[in-house]
PDB file of C-alpha atoms and ligand atoms in Angstrom:
ATOM      1  CA  UNK A 622      32.379   5.800  -0.345  1.00  0.00           C
ATOM      2  CA  UNK A 623      33.100   4.042   3.485  1.00  0.00           C
ATOM      3  CA  UNK A 624      32.848   5.764   6.604  1.00  0.00           C
ATOM      4  CA  UNK A 625      34.030   5.892   9.852  1.00  0.00           C
ATOM      5  CA  UNK A 626      31.415   4.720  13.201  1.00  0.00           C
ATOM      6  CA  UNK A 627      31.519   3.098  16.385  1.00  0.00           C
ATOM      7  CA  UNK A 628      29.120   0.782  18.100  1.00  0.00           C
ATOM      8  CA  UNK A 629      28.462   0.124  21.257  1.00  0.00           C
ATOM      9  CA  UNK A 630      27.143   0.059  23.958  1.00  0.00           C
ATOM     10  CA  UNK A 631      25.808   3.119  23.912  1.00  0.00           C
ATOM     11  CA  UNK A 632      25.379   3.070  20.540  1.00  0.00           C
ATOM     12  CA  UNK A 633      26.648   4.305  17.417  1.00  0.00           C
ATOM     13  CA  UNK A 634      28.115   6.630  15.884  1.00  0.00           C
ATOM     14  CA  UNK A 635      29.188   7.923  12.349  1.00  0.00           C
ATOM     15  CA  UNK A 636      31.900  10.389  11.239  1.00  0.00           C
ATOM     16  CA  UNK A 637      32.002  12.292   7.842  1.00  0.00           C
ATOM     17  CA  UNK A 638      34.776  14.452   7.701  1.00  0.00           C
ATOM     18  CA  UNK A 639      35.484  17.613   4.937  1.00  0.00           C
ATOM     19  CA  UNK A 640      37.811  17.481   2.928  1.00  0.00           C
ATOM     20  CA  UNK A 641      39.055  13.355   4.703  1.00  0.00           C
ATOM     21  CA  UNK A 642      35.348  11.296   3.203  1.00  0.00           C
ATOM     22  CA  UNK A 643      34.683  13.437  -0.057  1.00  0.00           C
ATOM     23  CA  UNK A 644      35.404  15.062  -3.064  1.00  0.00           C
ATOM     24  CA  UNK A 645      33.977  18.047  -2.482  1.00  0.00           C
ATOM     25  CA  UNK A 646      33.144  21.386   0.658  1.00  0.00           C
ATOM     26  CA  UNK A 647      30.134  20.581   1.887  1.00  0.00           C
ATOM     27  CA  UNK A 648      27.570  23.762   1.432  1.00  0.00           C
ATOM     28  CA  UNK A 649      24.459  22.730   2.968  1.00  0.00           C
ATOM     29  CA  UNK A 650      22.543  19.278   4.445  1.00  0.00           C
ATOM     30  CA  UNK A 651      18.655  18.352   3.292  1.00  0.00           C
ATOM     31  CA  UNK A 652      17.368  15.138   4.599  1.00  0.00           C
ATOM     32  CA  UNK A 653      14.547  13.883   3.826  1.00  0.00           C
ATOM     33  CA  UNK A 654      11.250  11.070   5.740  1.00  0.00           C
ATOM     34  CA  UNK A 655       8.260  10.519   6.179  1.00  0.00           C
ATOM     35  CA  UNK A 656       8.437   9.430   2.098  1.00  0.00           C
ATOM     36  CA  UNK A 657       5.430   7.280   1.886  1.00  0.00           C
ATOM     37  CA  UNK A 658       5.551   3.780   0.117  1.00  0.00           C
ATOM     38  CA  UNK A 659       5.656   3.477  -3.258  1.00  0.00           C
ATOM     39  CA  UNK A 660       6.103   7.509  -3.766  1.00  0.00           C
ATOM     40  CA  UNK A 661       9.515   7.979  -4.976  1.00  0.00           C
ATOM     41  CA  UNK A 662      11.417  11.734  -5.377  1.00  0.00           C
ATOM     42  CA  UNK A 663      14.368  12.946  -7.529  1.00  0.00           C
ATOM     43  CA  UNK A 664      13.624  12.284 -10.710  1.00  0.00           C
ATOM     44  CA  UNK A 665      15.784  15.555 -11.954  1.00  0.00           C
ATOM     45  CA  UNK A 666      19.231  16.218 -12.787  1.00  0.00           C
ATOM     46  CA  UNK A 667      21.758  18.121 -11.431  1.00  0.00           C
ATOM     47  CA  UNK A 668      24.258  20.709 -13.628  1.00  0.00           C
ATOM     48  CA  UNK A 669      26.026  20.873 -11.173  1.00  0.00           C
ATOM     49  CA  UNK A 670      25.764  19.687  -8.070  1.00  0.00           C
ATOM     50  CA  UNK A 671      28.056  16.890  -6.920  1.00  0.00           C
ATOM     51  CA  UNK A 672      25.799  15.389  -3.982  1.00  0.00           C
ATOM     52  CA  UNK A 673      26.584  12.632  -1.791  1.00  0.00           C
ATOM     53  CA  UNK A 674      23.311  10.873   0.178  1.00  0.00           C
ATOM     54  CA  UNK A 675      23.774   8.230   3.150  1.00  0.00           C
ATOM     55  CA  UNK A 676      20.739   6.442   3.901  1.00  0.00           C
ATOM     56  CA  UNK A 677      21.459   7.520   8.011  1.00  0.00           C
ATOM     57  CA  UNK A 678      17.924   5.076   8.751  1.00  0.00           C
ATOM     58  CA  UNK A 679      16.311   2.650   7.145  1.00  0.00           C
ATOM     59  CA  UNK A 680      16.643   1.673   2.894  1.00  0.00           C
ATOM     60  CA  UNK A 681      16.296   4.124  -0.488  1.00  0.00           C
ATOM     61  CA  UNK A 682      16.507   2.660  -3.933  1.00  0.00           C
ATOM     62  CA  UNK A 683      18.791   4.250  -5.735  1.00  0.00           C
ATOM     63  CA  UNK A 684      18.878   5.037  -9.370  1.00  0.00           C
ATOM     64  CA  UNK A 685      21.968   7.013 -11.814  1.00  0.00           C
ATOM     65  CA  UNK A 686      21.350   7.111 -15.527  1.00  0.00           C
ATOM     66  CA  UNK A 687      23.295   8.958 -18.091  1.00  0.00           C
ATOM     67  CA  UNK A 688      21.253   9.059 -20.241  1.00  0.00           C
ATOM     68  CA  UNK A 689      22.628   5.564 -21.716  1.00  0.00           C
ATOM     69  CA  UNK A 690      22.613   3.288 -18.720  1.00  0.00           C
ATOM     70  CA  UNK A 691      20.665   3.138 -15.604  1.00  0.00           C
ATOM     71  CA  UNK A 692      23.089   2.253 -12.120  1.00  0.00           C
ATOM     72  CA  UNK A 693      21.035   0.223  -9.561  1.00  0.00           C
ATOM     73  CA  UNK A 694      22.189   0.775  -5.772  1.00  0.00           C
ATOM     74  CA  UNK A 695      20.692  -0.029  -2.487  1.00  0.00           C
ATOM     75  CA  UNK A 696      20.842   2.028   0.694  1.00  0.00           C
ATOM     76  CA  UNK A 697      21.088   1.011   3.918  1.00  0.00           C
ATOM     77  CA  UNK A 698      24.474   1.327   6.291  1.00  0.00           C
ATOM     78  CA  UNK A 699      24.823   5.080   8.171  1.00  0.00           C
ATOM     79  CA  UNK A 700      28.469   4.341   6.931  1.00  0.00           C
ATOM     80  CA  UNK A 701      28.282   4.227   3.317  1.00  0.00           C
ATOM     81  CA  UNK A 702      27.979   6.780   1.246  1.00  0.00           C
ATOM     82  CA  UNK A 703      26.360   6.992  -2.872  1.00  0.00           C
ATOM     83  CA  UNK A 704      28.460   9.424  -4.332  1.00  0.00           C
ATOM     84  CA  UNK A 705      26.265  11.743  -7.257  1.00  0.00           C
ATOM     85  CA  UNK A 706      28.013  13.593  -9.801  1.00  0.00           C
ATOM     86  CA  UNK A 707      26.671  16.242 -11.442  1.00  0.00           C
ATOM     87  CA  UNK A 708      24.476  15.060 -14.904  1.00  0.00           C
ATOM     88  CA  UNK A 709      23.127  11.978 -13.304  1.00  0.00           C
ATOM     89  CA  UNK A 710      19.172  11.636 -13.998  1.00  0.00           C
ATOM     90  CA  UNK A 711      18.144   9.832 -10.163  1.00  0.00           C
ATOM     91  CA  UNK A 712      15.445   8.322  -9.173  1.00  0.00           C
ATOM     92  CA  UNK A 713      14.532   8.024  -5.801  1.00  0.00           C
ATOM     93  CA  UNK A 714      12.739   4.866  -4.312  1.00  0.00           C
ATOM     94  CA  UNK A 715      10.451   2.220  -2.480  1.00  0.00           C
ATOM     95  CA  UNK A 716      11.803   4.525   0.532  1.00  0.00           C
ATOM     96  CA  UNK A 717      11.547   1.408   4.543  1.00  0.00           C
ATOM     97  CA  UNK A 718       9.495   2.519   6.456  1.00  0.00           C
ATOM     98  CA  UNK A 719      10.932   4.609   9.330  1.00  0.00           C
ATOM     99  CA  UNK A 720      13.964   5.824   6.666  1.00  0.00           C
ATOM    100  CA  UNK A 721      15.626   8.751   6.236  1.00  0.00           C
ATOM    101  CA  UNK A 722      18.314   9.619   3.531  1.00  0.00           C
ATOM    102  CA  UNK A 723      20.235  12.507   4.200  1.00  0.00           C
ATOM    103  CA  UNK A 724      22.462  13.943   1.603  1.00  0.00           C
ATOM    104  CA  UNK A 725      25.887  16.639   1.930  1.00  0.00           C
ATOM    105  CA  UNK A 726      26.999  18.746  -1.341  1.00  0.00           C
ATOM    106  CA  UNK A 727      28.674  20.945  -2.442  1.00  0.00           C
ATOM    107  CA  UNK A 728      26.618  22.805  -2.784  1.00  0.00           C
ATOM    108  CA  UNK A 729      23.482  26.216  -1.960  1.00  0.00           C
ATOM    109  CA  UNK A 730      20.211  25.867  -3.231  1.00  0.00           C
ATOM    110  CA  UNK A 731      19.670  27.370  -6.918  1.00  0.00           C
ATOM    111  CA  UNK A 732      16.147  26.293  -8.843  1.00  0.00           C
ATOM    112  CA  UNK A 733      18.338  27.333 -12.717  1.00  0.00           C
ATOM    113  CA  UNK A 734      20.767  23.989 -11.739  1.00  0.00           C
ATOM    114  CA  UNK A 735      18.180  22.170 -12.325  1.00  0.00           C
ATOM    115  CA  UNK A 736      17.014  19.443 -14.992  1.00  0.00           C
ATOM    116  CA  UNK A 737      13.378  18.290 -14.373  1.00  0.00           C
ATOM    117  CA  UNK A 738      11.978  17.780 -17.385  1.00  0.00           C
ATOM    118  CA  UNK A 739      13.191  14.459 -18.990  1.00  0.00           C
ATOM    119  CA  UNK A 740      13.391  14.336 -22.366  1.00  0.00           C
ATOM    120  CA  UNK A 741      15.537  18.044 -21.841  1.00  0.00           C
ATOM    121  CA  UNK A 742      17.372  16.359 -19.911  1.00  0.00           C
ATOM    122  CA  UNK A 743      18.448  14.652 -22.608  1.00  0.00           C
ATOM    123  CA  UNK A 744      18.708  16.637 -25.662  1.00  0.00           C
ATOM    124  CA  UNK A 745      21.406  18.587 -22.187  1.00  0.00           C
ATOM    125  CA  UNK A 746      22.822  15.311 -22.093  1.00  0.00           C
ATOM    126  CA  UNK A 747      23.852  15.076 -25.342  1.00  0.00           C
ATOM    127  CA  UNK A 748      24.802  18.271 -26.139  1.00  0.00           C
ATOM    128  CA  UNK A 749      26.964  16.949 -22.787  1.00  0.00           C
ATOM    129  CA  UNK A 750      29.045  14.305 -25.289  1.00  0.00           C
ATOM    130  CA  UNK A 751      29.670  14.960 -29.309  1.00  0.00           C
TER     131      UNK A 751
HETATM  132  P1  TYD B1006      13.272  18.816  -4.502  1.00  0.00           P
HETATM  133  O1  TYD B1006      14.936  18.879  -4.637  1.00  0.00           O
HETATM  134  O2  TYD B1006      13.222  18.276  -6.488  1.00  0.00           O
HETATM  135  O3  TYD B1006      13.712  17.027  -3.763  1.00  0.00           O
HETATM  136  P2  TYD B1006      12.685  15.914  -4.965  1.00  0.00           P
HETATM  137  O4  TYD B1006      12.972  16.006  -6.533  1.00  0.00           O
HETATM  138  O5  TYD B1006      13.535  14.882  -3.880  1.00  0.00           O
HETATM  139  O6  TYD B1006      11.258  16.222  -5.008  1.00  0.00           O
HETATM  140  O7  TYD B1006      13.411  19.747  -3.693  1.00  0.00           O
HETATM  141  C1  TYD B1006      11.873  19.384  -3.457  1.00  0.00           C
HETATM  142  C2  TYD B1006      11.580  20.937  -2.784  1.00  0.00           C
HETATM  143  O8  TYD B1006      12.262  21.318  -1.961  1.00  0.00           O
HETATM  144  C3  TYD B1006      11.210  22.166  -4.111  1.00  0.00           C
HETATM  145  O9  TYD B1006      10.055  22.701  -4.118  1.00  0.00           O
HETATM  146  C4  TYD B1006      12.390  22.426  -3.903  1.00  0.00           C
HETATM  147  C5  TYD B1006      12.920  22.958  -2.448  1.00  0.00           C
HETATM  148  N1  TYD B1006      14.317  22.528  -2.013  1.00  0.00           N
HETATM  149  C6  TYD B1006      14.309  23.631  -1.449  1.00  0.00           C
HETATM  150  O10 TYD B1006      13.941  25.364  -0.527  1.00  0.00           O
HETATM  151  N2  TYD B1006      15.610  23.874  -1.618  1.00  0.00           N
HETATM  152  C7  TYD B1006      16.418  22.920  -0.440  1.00  0.00           C
HETATM  153  O11 TYD B1006      17.885  22.287  -0.156  1.00  0.00           O
HETATM  154  C8  TYD B1006      16.137  21.083  -1.405  1.00  0.00           C
HETATM  155  C9  TYD B1006      17.499  20.425  -2.262  1.00  0.00           C
HETATM  156  C10 TYD B1006      14.652  21.556  -2.355  1.00  0.00           C
END
């Protein structure tokens, strides 16, 4: 998804506006930085959480896996967000040095919403579609 922004001699400004730009109401914002070269994050799924992630600085590779197919994305522009629907296994890697990834989330932190084991995820996902 594309956000509006403006750049000029005073720098750049980007806007993500509730209701207009997002398919959910933001309940939580978090950001990730200082991810060392070769390290990955994510490697979990959420049962209900919706998120939009934005590389506000640098670039990050994202894999979204629905248990059958994997889609790959490169986030490298602060005017671009990737919508992470519920029920997808996500993996984030190849964080460029100095990168900052911001996440806008539809709910407050809830450890019960996570699936952190890939085999459990596949079982959960296959039960969803039957
Ligand atoms: P986690 O979501 O597992 O991130 P990653 O998969 O990238 O490692 O979060 C890492 C830790 O931070 C975990 O112990 C839970 C904690 N955490 C919170 O307490 N609140 C939050 O909003 C988030 C996103 C994580």
